[in-house]
Amino acid sequence: MSKVHLWLRAETKPHEQRTALSPQGAKVLIDAGFKVTVECSSQNIFNDDLYHQVNADLVAQGSWVNAPKDAIILGLKELPEDDFPLVHQHIYFAHVYKEQAGWQALLSRFKQGGGELFDLEYLVDAQQRRIAAFGYWAGFAGAALSVLAWANQQQNITPPLADISSYQDKQQLLVALEQALEQTNNIVIKPKLLVIGAKGRSGKGAVDLAKALSLEVLEWDLAETKKGGPFEEIIHADIFINCVLINKDLPPFITKELLSKDERKLSVIVDVSCDPYGSYNPLPIYQQCTTFKVPCLRIDQTKVLDIIAIDHLPSLLPKESSEDYGQQLLTHLLTLDDKSQGVWPTALALFNSKTKDL
């Protein structure tokens, strides 16, 4: 049987430095007998030479459109907008199964070309949990930005964050945070964090960031929230980080009435789960996401309160998040020689069900 040909396409979403396959992951696949082609990219956090050193074939960015038909195209974020039929099998986050903008047009391109989609969001195990996720680094990055925003608030910097860029690695980020804390007017005083969802992937990341900076952190999960919100304890922390994605009707964690209390210490909220448009948003105090360019939304001008609600937080640390995600995914990429087993049949069945009525 011919060996599997995996083709890593270059990401085209602005500022997206993450990748689904690190050079080390490419080496593992090549050593296992895969043919690996990698598109050159100025955005990828990993230099092209690192892929060349593990004997991956380097090709021009965007050349996947002319790849051999049996090549499996691997990416992370959306394909560049176009209208030509898609003839290959693709693995990436397509964001089309919940009828997002442009979903019919994209799925029609697959149907026209005979291609197939294995959406990364729907590669799940027997318990319906994603086999690979960026959650840990979303929590870590969200907590990091909250500390940086808090430190800048202490120096009356307005806005407390603007035009955020990614960091080369975790250590560079931690050094920057330590410096920011040292520069505050209250050097002895450090922020206290409250993390809800502390036992989940993103919650663990947020807690680990706090501990790396020797900050006090309250770790809440099911036991602490079973009484139901709103939770007055939130306003007595300096920073509140929500890492829980609610999928049923529950009382909110926090309300505008609670935030208006005179005793509020809280000055930074980070919604790592970031679902302001959903029906069960546990933080019904805002209605829009924020961005790396404009990270903070000021909720209260008088007694300062900022919320950070960025939906691609792991991009702050593209190296670690790519290595972690890629390692989780790699186990399953190694089974691509038999897509009748593992995570692939369920993902393909979902694709077929979504396209059959187009």
CSV table of C-alpha atoms in Angstrom, one decimal:
chain,number,residue,atom,x,y,z
A,1,MET,CA,0.0,0.0,0.0
A,2,SER,CA,1.3,3.5,-0.8
A,3,LYS,CA,2.3,5.6,2.1
A,4,VAL,CA,0.1,8.4,3.4
A,5,HIS,CA,0.9,11.8,2.0
A,6,LEU,CA,0.2,14.6,4.6
A,7,TRP,CA,0.4,18.2,3.3
A,8,LEU,CA,0.7,21.0,5.9
A,9,ARG,CA,-0.7,24.1,4.4
A,10,ALA,CA,0.5,27.6,5.5
A,11,GLU,CA,-2.0,29.5,7.6
A,12,THR,CA,-3.3,32.7,6.0
A,13,LYS,CA,-5.4,34.2,8.9
A,14,PRO,CA,-3.6,37.4,9.9
A,15,HIS,CA,-1.3,37.0,12.9
A,16,GLU,CA,-2.0,33.3,13.3
A,17,GLN,CA,1.4,31.8,14.1
A,18,ARG,CA,0.1,28.5,15.4
A,19,THR,CA,0.3,25.3,13.4
A,20,ALA,CA,-1.2,21.8,13.6
A,21,LEU,CA,2.1,20.1,13.0
A,22,SER,CA,5.4,21.0,14.6
A,23,PRO,CA,8.8,20.0,13.1
A,24,GLN,CA,9.1,17.3,15.7
A,25,GLY,CA,5.7,16.0,14.8
A,26,ALA,CA,6.7,15.9,11.2
A,27,LYS,CA,9.7,13.9,12.0
A,28,VAL,CA,7.6,11.3,13.9
A,29,LEU,CA,5.4,10.9,10.8
A,30,ILE,CA,8.3,10.7,8.4
A,31,ASP,CA,10.0,8.1,10.6
A,32,ALA,CA,6.7,6.1,10.5
A,33,GLY,CA,6.7,6.1,6.7
A,34,PHE,CA,4.6,9.1,5.9
A,35,LYS,CA,5.4,11.5,3.1
A,36,VAL,CA,5.2,15.0,4.6
A,37,THR,CA,5.0,18.2,2.6
A,38,VAL,CA,5.2,21.5,4.3
A,39,GLU,CA,4.4,24.9,2.8
A,40,CYS,CA,6.9,27.7,3.5
A,41,SER,CA,5.4,30.3,5.8
A,42,SER,CA,6.5,33.6,7.2
A,43,GLN,CA,3.7,33.3,9.9
A,44,ASN,CA,4.5,29.8,11.3
A,45,ILE,CA,6.2,30.1,14.7
A,46,PHE,CA,8.5,27.4,13.5
A,47,ASN,CA,11.1,28.3,10.9
A,48,ASP,CA,11.0,26.6,7.5
A,49,ASP,CA,14.5,25.3,8.1
A,50,LEU,CA,13.4,23.2,11.1
A,51,TYR,CA,11.0,21.2,8.8
A,52,HIS,CA,13.8,20.9,6.2
A,53,GLN,CA,16.1,19.4,8.9
A,54,VAL,CA,13.7,16.6,9.5
A,55,ASN,CA,13.4,15.8,5.8
A,56,ALA,CA,10.0,17.3,5.1
A,57,ASP,CA,9.5,18.5,1.5
A,58,LEU,CA,9.2,22.3,1.4
A,59,VAL,CA,6.9,23.9,-1.2
A,60,ALA,CA,5.5,27.3,-1.9
A,61,GLN,CA,2.7,28.8,0.3
A,62,GLY,CA,-0.7,28.0,-1.1
A,63,SER,CA,0.4,25.3,-3.5
A,64,TRP,CA,-1.9,22.7,-1.8
A,65,VAL,CA,-4.5,23.6,-4.4
A,66,ASN,CA,-2.3,21.7,-6.9
A,67,ALA,CA,-1.3,18.9,-4.6
A,68,PRO,CA,-1.7,15.3,-5.7
A,69,LYS,CA,-5.4,14.3,-5.2
A,70,ASP,CA,-4.4,11.6,-2.6
A,71,ALA,CA,-2.6,14.2,-0.4
A,72,ILE,CA,-4.4,14.9,2.9
A,73,ILE,CA,-4.3,18.7,3.5
A,74,LEU,CA,-3.7,19.6,7.2
A,75,GLY,CA,-4.3,23.1,8.6
A,76,LEU,CA,-5.6,24.8,11.6
A,77,LYS,CA,-7.8,27.8,10.7
A,78,GLU,CA,-10.1,28.6,7.8
A,79,LEU,CA,-9.1,28.2,4.1
A,80,PRO,CA,-8.6,31.3,2.1
A,81,GLU,CA,-11.9,32.5,0.6
A,82,ASP,CA,-12.4,31.3,-2.9
A,83,ASP,CA,-15.0,29.4,-4.9
A,84,PHE,CA,-13.1,26.6,-6.7
A,85,PRO,CA,-14.2,23.0,-5.9
A,86,LEU,CA,-12.3,21.2,-3.2
A,87,VAL,CA,-11.0,17.8,-4.3
A,88,HIS,CA,-8.8,16.8,-1.4
A,89,GLN,CA,-9.5,15.4,2.1
A,90,HIS,CA,-8.9,18.3,4.6
A,91,ILE,CA,-8.3,18.4,8.3
A,92,TYR,CA,-8.8,21.7,10.0
A,93,PHE,CA,-11.2,23.9,12.0
A,94,ALA,CA,-13.8,24.8,9.4
A,95,HIS,CA,-16.4,26.4,11.6
A,96,VAL,CA,-19.4,25.4,9.4
A,97,TYR,CA,-21.4,22.8,11.2
A,98,LYS,CA,-23.2,25.3,13.4
A,99,GLU,CA,-24.4,27.2,10.3
A,100,GLN,CA,-21.8,30.0,10.7
A,101,ALA,CA,-21.4,32.6,8.0
A,102,GLY,CA,-20.6,31.1,4.6
A,103,TRP,CA,-21.2,27.5,5.7
A,104,GLN,CA,-23.3,26.5,2.7
A,105,ALA,CA,-20.8,27.9,0.2
A,106,LEU,CA,-17.9,26.1,1.8
A,107,LEU,CA,-19.6,22.7,2.1
A,108,SER,CA,-20.9,23.1,-1.5
A,109,ARG,CA,-17.3,23.4,-2.6
A,110,PHE,CA,-16.5,20.0,-1.0
A,111,LYS,CA,-19.6,18.5,-2.6
A,112,GLN,CA,-18.7,19.8,-6.0
A,113,GLY,CA,-15.1,18.6,-5.9
A,114,GLY,CA,-15.7,15.3,-4.2
A,115,GLY,CA,-13.4,16.3,-1.3
A,116,GLU,CA,-14.0,15.5,2.4
A,117,LEU,CA,-13.7,17.4,5.6
A,118,PHE,CA,-12.4,15.9,8.9
A,119,ASP,CA,-13.2,18.9,11.2
A,120,LEU,CA,-10.7,19.2,14.1
A,121,GLU,CA,-13.5,20.3,16.4
A,122,TYR,CA,-15.3,17.1,15.9
A,123,LEU,CA,-12.5,14.6,16.2
A,124,VAL,CA,-13.7,13.0,19.4
A,125,ASP,CA,-13.2,9.9,21.5
A,126,ALA,CA,-15.8,7.4,22.7
A,127,GLN,CA,-16.8,9.8,25.5
A,128,GLN,CA,-17.3,12.6,22.9
A,129,ARG,CA,-14.4,14.6,24.2
A,130,ARG,CA,-12.1,16.3,21.7
A,131,ILE,CA,-9.0,14.3,21.2
A,132,ALA,CA,-6.9,17.5,20.9
A,133,ALA,CA,-7.6,20.9,22.4
A,134,PHE,CA,-5.9,24.3,23.0
A,135,GLY,CA,-7.7,24.8,26.3
A,136,TYR,CA,-4.8,24.7,28.7
A,137,TRP,CA,-3.0,27.5,26.9
A,138,ALA,CA,-6.2,29.5,26.5
A,139,GLY,CA,-6.4,29.6,30.3
A,140,PHE,CA,-2.7,30.3,30.8
A,141,ALA,CA,-2.8,33.2,28.3
A,142,GLY,CA,-6.0,34.6,29.6
A,143,ALA,CA,-4.6,34.7,33.1
A,144,ALA,CA,-1.4,36.3,31.9
A,145,LEU,CA,-3.3,39.1,30.1
A,146,SER,CA,-5.4,39.6,33.3
A,147,VAL,CA,-2.3,40.1,35.4
A,148,LEU,CA,-0.8,42.5,32.8
A,149,ALA,CA,-4.0,44.5,32.7
A,150,TRP,CA,-4.2,44.7,36.5
A,151,ALA,CA,-0.6,45.9,36.7
A,152,ASN,CA,-1.2,48.6,34.2
A,153,GLN,CA,-4.4,49.6,35.9
A,154,GLN,CA,-2.3,50.3,39.1
A,155,GLN,CA,-0.3,52.8,37.1
A,156,ASN,CA,-3.4,54.4,35.6
A,157,ILE,CA,-2.5,53.3,32.1
A,158,THR,CA,-5.6,53.6,29.8
A,159,PRO,CA,-6.4,51.4,28.2
A,160,PRO,CA,-4.6,48.8,30.3
A,161,LEU,CA,-3.8,46.7,27.2
A,162,ALA,CA,-3.6,47.5,23.5
A,163,ASP,CA,-2.1,46.0,20.4
A,164,ILE,CA,-1.0,42.7,22.1
A,165,SER,CA,1.6,40.7,20.3
A,166,SER,CA,2.5,37.1,20.7
A,167,TYR,CA,5.5,36.0,22.8
A,168,GLN,CA,8.3,33.9,21.6
A,169,ASP,CA,7.8,31.4,24.4
A,170,LYS,CA,6.4,31.0,27.9
A,171,GLN,CA,9.5,32.2,29.6
A,172,GLN,CA,9.6,35.5,27.8
A,173,LEU,CA,5.9,36.0,28.8
A,174,LEU,CA,6.6,35.2,32.5
A,175,VAL,CA,9.6,37.7,32.6
A,176,ALA,CA,7.4,40.4,31.1
A,177,LEU,CA,4.7,39.8,33.7
A,178,GLU,CA,7.2,39.8,36.6
A,179,GLN,CA,8.6,43.1,35.3
A,180,ALA,CA,5.1,44.6,35.0
A,181,LEU,CA,4.2,43.6,38.6
A,182,GLU,CA,7.5,45.1,39.9
A,183,GLN,CA,6.6,48.4,38.2
A,184,THR,CA,3.3,48.8,39.9
A,185,ASN,CA,2.9,51.5,42.6
A,186,ASN,CA,2.0,48.8,45.1
A,187,ILE,CA,5.0,46.5,44.8
A,188,VAL,CA,4.1,44.7,48.1
A,189,ILE,CA,0.5,44.1,47.0
A,190,LYS,CA,-0.2,41.5,44.4
A,191,PRO,CA,-3.5,40.6,42.8
A,192,LYS,CA,-5.7,37.8,44.1
A,193,LEU,CA,-7.3,35.6,41.4
A,194,LEU,CA,-10.4,33.6,41.4
A,195,VAL,CA,-10.7,30.9,38.8
A,196,ILE,CA,-14.1,29.2,38.1
A,197,GLY,CA,-13.7,25.9,36.3
A,198,ALA,CA,-10.3,25.3,37.8
A,199,LYS,CA,-10.3,21.6,37.2
A,200,GLY,CA,-10.8,21.8,33.5
A,201,ARG,CA,-8.2,22.2,30.8
A,202,SER,CA,-8.3,26.0,30.6
A,203,GLY,CA,-8.8,26.3,34.4
A,204,LYS,CA,-5.6,24.4,35.0
A,205,GLY,CA,-3.7,26.7,32.7
A,206,ALA,CA,-5.0,29.8,34.5
A,207,VAL,CA,-4.1,28.3,37.9
A,208,ASP,CA,-0.6,27.3,36.7
A,209,LEU,CA,0.0,30.9,35.5
A,210,ALA,CA,-0.9,32.3,38.9
A,211,LYS,CA,1.3,29.8,40.7
A,212,ALA,CA,4.2,30.5,38.4
A,213,LEU,CA,4.0,34.2,39.5
A,214,SER,CA,3.5,33.2,43.2
A,215,LEU,CA,0.1,34.8,43.2
A,216,GLU,CA,-2.8,33.9,45.5
A,217,VAL,CA,-5.5,32.0,43.5
A,218,LEU,CA,-8.8,30.6,44.6
A,219,GLU,CA,-9.7,27.4,42.7
A,220,TRP,CA,-13.4,26.9,42.2
A,221,ASP,CA,-15.1,24.1,40.4
A,222,LEU,CA,-18.4,22.1,40.8
A,223,ALA,CA,-18.3,21.9,44.6
A,224,GLU,CA,-17.9,25.6,45.0
A,225,THR,CA,-20.6,26.6,42.4
A,226,LYS,CA,-23.2,24.0,43.2
A,227,LYS,CA,-25.2,26.5,45.3
A,228,GLY,CA,-25.8,28.6,42.2
A,229,GLY,CA,-24.9,32.2,41.3
A,230,PRO,CA,-24.5,35.0,41.5
A,231,PHE,CA,-21.4,34.6,43.6
A,232,GLU,CA,-20.5,37.6,45.8
A,233,GLU,CA,-17.0,36.1,46.4
A,234,ILE,CA,-16.1,37.1,42.9
A,235,ILE,CA,-16.1,40.9,43.6
A,236,HIS,CA,-13.7,40.4,46.5
A,237,ALA,CA,-10.9,39.1,44.2
A,238,ASP,CA,-8.8,41.5,42.1
A,239,ILE,CA,-9.1,39.3,39.0
A,240,PHE,CA,-11.9,36.8,38.0
A,241,ILE,CA,-11.2,34.2,35.3
A,242,ASN,CA,-14.2,32.2,33.9
A,243,CYS,CA,-13.1,28.9,32.4
A,244,VAL,CA,-16.6,27.3,32.3
A,245,LEU,CA,-18.6,26.9,29.2
A,246,ILE,CA,-22.3,26.6,30.2
A,247,ASN,CA,-24.6,24.5,28.1
A,248,LYS,CA,-27.8,24.7,30.2
A,249,ASP,CA,-29.9,27.3,31.9
A,250,LEU,CA,-28.2,28.4,35.2
A,251,PRO,CA,-28.2,31.5,37.3
A,252,PRO,CA,-25.3,33.8,36.1
A,253,PHE,CA,-22.0,33.9,37.9
A,254,ILE,CA,-22.1,37.6,38.1
A,255,THR,CA,-24.5,40.5,37.5
A,256,LYS,CA,-24.3,44.3,37.0
A,257,GLU,CA,-26.1,44.7,40.4
A,258,LEU,CA,-23.3,42.7,42.1
A,259,LEU,CA,-20.6,44.7,40.3
A,260,SER,CA,-22.2,47.9,41.5
A,261,LYS,CA,-21.5,47.1,45.2
A,262,ASP,CA,-19.2,49.6,47.0
A,263,GLU,CA,-17.1,46.8,48.5
A,264,ARG,CA,-16.0,45.5,45.0
A,265,LYS,CA,-12.3,45.0,44.7
A,266,LEU,CA,-12.6,43.3,41.3
A,267,SER,CA,-11.0,45.3,38.5
A,268,VAL,CA,-10.3,42.7,35.8
A,269,ILE,CA,-12.4,39.9,34.4
A,270,VAL,CA,-11.2,37.4,31.8
A,271,ASP,CA,-13.9,35.2,30.0
A,272,VAL,CA,-11.7,32.4,28.7
A,273,SER,CA,-14.9,30.5,27.6
A,274,CYS,CA,-15.9,33.6,25.7
A,275,ASP,CA,-19.5,33.0,24.6
A,276,PRO,CA,-21.2,36.4,24.8
A,277,TYR,CA,-23.6,35.4,22.0
A,278,GLY,CA,-24.8,32.2,23.5
A,279,SER,CA,-28.0,31.6,25.3
A,280,TYR,CA,-26.4,30.5,28.5
A,281,ASN,CA,-23.7,33.1,28.9
A,282,PRO,CA,-22.7,33.0,32.7
A,283,LEU,CA,-21.4,36.6,32.4
A,284,PRO,CA,-24.4,38.6,31.1
A,285,ILE,CA,-22.5,41.9,31.6
A,286,TYR,CA,-21.1,42.2,28.0
A,287,GLN,CA,-22.2,41.4,24.5
A,288,GLN,CA,-19.1,41.4,22.3
A,289,CYS,CA,-15.7,39.7,22.1
A,290,THR,CA,-12.5,41.7,22.3
A,291,THR,CA,-9.3,41.3,20.2
A,292,PHE,CA,-5.5,41.4,20.5
A,293,LYS,CA,-5.7,44.9,19.0
A,294,VAL,CA,-8.3,46.1,21.5
A,295,PRO,CA,-8.1,43.5,24.3
A,296,CYS,CA,-10.1,45.3,27.0
A,297,LEU,CA,-13.7,46.4,27.2
A,298,ARG,CA,-14.3,48.9,30.0
A,299,ILE,CA,-17.4,48.0,32.0
A,300,ASP,CA,-17.1,50.7,34.6
A,301,GLN,CA,-15.3,54.0,34.1
A,302,THR,CA,-15.8,55.3,37.6
A,303,LYS,CA,-14.5,52.4,39.6
A,304,VAL,CA,-12.4,50.8,37.0
A,305,LEU,CA,-13.5,47.4,35.7
A,306,ASP,CA,-12.2,45.9,32.4
A,307,ILE,CA,-13.2,42.6,30.7
A,308,ILE,CA,-11.0,40.6,28.4
A,309,ALA,CA,-12.9,38.3,26.0
A,310,ILE,CA,-10.6,37.1,23.3
A,311,ASP,CA,-11.6,34.0,21.4
A,312,HIS,CA,-8.1,32.9,20.3
A,313,LEU,CA,-6.1,33.3,23.4
A,314,PRO,CA,-3.6,30.4,22.7
A,315,SER,CA,-2.2,32.6,19.9
A,316,LEU,CA,-0.5,34.6,22.6
A,317,LEU,CA,1.9,31.6,23.0
A,318,PRO,CA,2.0,30.0,19.5
A,319,LYS,CA,5.1,27.8,20.2
A,320,GLU,CA,3.8,26.0,23.3
A,321,SER,CA,0.2,25.8,22.2
A,322,SER,CA,1.3,24.4,18.8
A,323,GLU,CA,3.6,21.8,20.4
A,324,ASP,CA,1.0,20.7,22.9
A,325,TYR,CA,-1.9,20.6,20.4
A,326,GLY,CA,0.2,18.9,17.8
A,327,GLN,CA,1.4,16.2,20.2
A,328,GLN,CA,-2.2,15.4,21.1
A,329,LEU,CA,-3.2,15.3,17.5
A,330,LEU,CA,-0.2,13.3,16.4
A,331,THR,CA,-1.4,10.0,17.9
A,332,HIS,CA,-4.4,10.1,15.6
A,333,LEU,CA,-2.6,11.4,12.5
A,334,LEU,CA,-0.5,8.2,12.7
A,335,THR,CA,-3.7,6.2,12.1
A,336,LEU,CA,-4.5,7.9,8.8
A,337,ASP,CA,-3.4,4.8,6.9
A,338,ASP,CA,-6.8,3.3,8.0
A,339,LYS,CA,-9.5,5.9,8.2
A,340,SER,CA,-12.1,3.2,8.9
A,341,GLN,CA,-11.0,3.2,12.5
A,342,GLY,CA,-10.4,5.6,15.4
A,343,VAL,CA,-11.7,9.2,15.2
A,344,TRP,CA,-12.1,9.4,11.4
A,345,PRO,CA,-15.3,7.5,10.7
A,346,THR,CA,-17.4,9.6,13.1
A,347,ALA,CA,-16.0,12.9,11.6
A,348,LEU,CA,-16.6,11.7,8.1
A,349,ALA,CA,-20.2,10.6,8.9
A,350,LEU,CA,-20.9,14.1,10.3
A,351,PHE,CA,-19.5,15.7,7.2
A,352,ASN,CA,-21.6,13.4,5.0
A,353,SER,CA,-24.8,14.2,7.0
A,354,LYS,CA,-24.1,18.0,6.7
A,355,THR,CA,-23.6,17.9,2.9
A,356,LYS,CA,-26.2,15.4,1.7
A,357,ASP,CA,-29.0,17.9,1.6
A,358,LEU,CA,-27.1,20.8,0.0
